[in-house]
Amino acid sequence: MGVFASYTLRSLRKNRTRTVVTVIGVILSTALLTGVVATATSVAAALLGRTIETEGSWQVYDSLQPAEADSALGRLATETNVATAMDSQVAGFASYASDADLSTTLLAIQTAPRVLRGGADQARSLTVMPTVRSGREPEAPGEIMLPVTFSGVTLADDGSGASATSDGPIELGSTVTLPLGAALGDGDSLGTPTTTRGFTVVGFYVPQHFLRNDFTAFEEAGTTAIVSPNDVSNPVFTRVWVSTSGLSTRDALKGWAAPIFGEEDYYLHGQLLALQGMASDESTVMESLSGMVAVIGGVIVVAAIGMIGNSFSISVAERTRQLGLLSSLGASKRQLRRTVLLEAVAIGIVGIPVGLAAGLAGVAAMLSSSARAFDVMFRSSLSGTAQGIPLVISPAVVAGMAAASFLVLLASAWAPAWRAGRVSAIDAIRQQQDVRLSKHAERAIEKAQTTGTTPRKPLLERIAGLPGLLASRNLSRSSSRGRTVVVSLALSVVLIVLSGAISLYMGRSMDLVDDLGPTNRSDMSLAIYNGQEADQGTVSKGTLGLAGDAQAISNQVDGLTPGTALVNGTLEAALPAGSISADGRTFIAGYSSVDRDSATGDGSYAGPMVVSFVDDDTWAALCKEAGASGTTAANGGSMPALALNVLAWTESGSVRTVAPYGTPTTATAYELRDLQSSLVLDSDGGAVVQTWERSDDNTGGTQRQTSIEDAAVDSGTISFVGKLDSLPAQLGDTSLTTSSMLAIVMPRSALAEHPNLFSATSVLVPFSLAEGADPFDTGNALEEAANAAVGANGSAYVINNVAEKESTGAIVGLFKLLVTIFSVVCLLIAVANVFNTLSTSIILRTREFAVLQSVGLGPKGFRRMLVAECASYALRGLGIGLVFSVGVVVLFWAALRSAVGVSFELPWGYVAGAIAGVVAVLGLSVAYALRRSHALNIVEALRADAI
């Protein structure tokens, strides 16, 4: 070990506090940089896994025509760059007629996947394979698997010449006869099949999505029949999915694919390629992630260089006398610079490994504690056991982080090392740098001498007298050091207040929805939508039937207690004068989704309304709440109804409500001939039917008004028996109060008697969750049971209020945790910077303090001088920090307000905490420095060296 290395290590040991603070700064900056990168790589790996899970691992996809299939498939079997490949032969297309209202009448016929390269499991993961609902996949010739929507459906010949038929309602073991070899022509016209074969149904699967390029999804046909592999001799075309290896760029992949599939005659999996690092026009996610890492990493690097560089600058200032003596004894500039750089290397050897370990451990703990939130973000369905995402980071990345941290450390030490090499022996011994005035102070003195005027006393002198004057002089001659303290304090204030704003606004955005009223009161609710395409009366009758199915579904899932099923829909109605209040007319004109001409000044109304139909017991309870008769039949055979006299919406961050009804007595409901038309009031205040007629070139259109007599098919009278001034608990899961349309409640018997007057399309069943039941697993089971029961007649959706609240809380909690971690670490760096700068500044002035005491400055005056200096730092740091904090909070509030309406508010508790924190940091720094400086002992201070 050389002399200068020994000198460097001895200096580090003698200045333990500064050394420890510097090591802590290196640990914090390394940990934070490592944490940001490790989080980004883990999230990127999760995104890649999620993409493969939901879209498949294929990189290249193509549909090969018979003339090119043999050549391309042969090359895929031998190409060295092919990692995994599979194909599926399309036997043709078929049309059909059925006794059910299916969403399509065109069926594609393709084989189960055939592995070309790689293992079976790897090949099947190239695309998303269908989920078998019942039975199994076809394995032997003559077997077939159909979508579950075909279960119980009878297929009949539609006369197209390429029609699929069945021997009755389709079930496992049924025979389905399919035409083979029929291709699709222009306008989806079917060609002539080459043969016809019968297949035995061995399974049913859940339909898939074309946009994700799932295995059974076709652009041409909405549904697919799957036969066994190699069961097609003359395919219409062959579908191929391929993943490669050894190709690192998008251009290289395209250059490889072109000779096999033709120039641009194939599809690339852009989202997957972006996540795999192959740049593309679709790499917005990775660009955003990389940009975020770059911005945060840049902030960390700047903060680290500032803090660590300041520490080395202080180290050089402390050793100015020693460096001058070494220079006088013959030490070269290079040797002096090396002492500082060796100090940086020694600190890095200790701090960087600890920082790497702390960063990785922190990310692992964060990912584990936020598993539920990551499940919400990366998984299509949630389970009771949170899986989260694992920590994913390669050794090369860890080595890169170590190298980056070391470069940051060297960059921080380079400027102080350069200054150390320029120390003059004479200046160092005299320590002239410590008494050099700033340029601003020199200009002020020159101006006073020129004009002959007496400069105005500094503010600190006017407040604290001589101690204030001394403090002011020190601040002016140490302006660069003061700026470091002020900037660090301001940064601390901004980070504290920003963390408080995030906590405040995230919490308020979660609570805002609850302020809209008693919506989503139940733990869970099931919404079933009628998918029939028929006349209004038929659809309404079918929806009534779904209400009975919903009650039966609830018995299939454990842990749920059902409430009363609500049948929901709309109607077109006209109300006479006095029915709508003045506030209601204002709401309809300015906020409602209905036509502005639906209400007039006399309180009449014509237009759409929303309605909920309830059973007899619920109807009686609601009538009692409204103070009305509980009869289900009004006078003269008209239909009874309750007016829901409350509508709610958010505006400027607050919830507003309106009572839209005046004194409604009756209404007339109409069945309109054209379901796309609606009632409005004409210029004379009379009800007419308005229809939008599109122009011949589909570029625009006009509104046409028709009399009710010409446009209505049927009508019925509604009698209002009372008003509900708030949303009842029984209707708490409906959107009646937030639909922006007038709402009424009616007994279910009215819908049964007059289904053609209403468009009832959905059923809503609220549920309460049993204690101990998992909301995620129970919700998934309920949705699966509902879709299986509804089948082709509709679709089911579970509104899982318990799970949604937990999920939202988990995501907000994760966001707040990440911001808090980042803010706390940056705050610690800033605090360490303040502590190191201020305490060392006072220690370096030990001799000055001793001289001041020797000429009569007593302990009280000495303390007043230090308090004045710290007060100046605190006021400037707080002032700048609070101003910037308000700006940052305003920007954050503006960004959040665009998604969730919240009013502006400062987190005053965090503001008070920031002020208290600044005072505490300054107080601790001064207390520590005074203890170290021994400023009250004149002899000891004058004998002390700089170290």
PDB file of C-alpha atoms in Angstrom, residues 51 193 233 423 478 570 616 697 711 837:
ATOM      1  CA  THR A  51     -48.912 -11.003 -23.572  1.00  0.00           C
ATOM      2  CA  PRO A 193     -67.974 -27.979 -51.445  1.00  0.00           C
ATOM      3  CA  SER A 233     -56.966 -34.072 -47.158  1.00  0.00           C
ATOM      4  CA  VAL A 423      -4.342  23.746  -4.367  1.00  0.00           C
ATOM      5  CA  SER A 478     -20.276  31.172   1.437  1.00  0.00           C
ATOM      6  CA  THR A 570     -86.329   1.755 -21.146  1.00  0.00           C
ATOM      7  CA  ASP A 616     -94.794  -7.698  -5.677  1.00  0.00           C
ATOM      8  CA  ASP A 697     -73.716   8.202 -49.383  1.00  0.00           C
ATOM      9  CA  ALA A 711     -95.182   6.121 -36.067  1.00  0.00           C
ATOM     10  CA  THR A 837     -22.896  20.495   4.283  1.00  0.00           C
TER      11      THR A 837
END
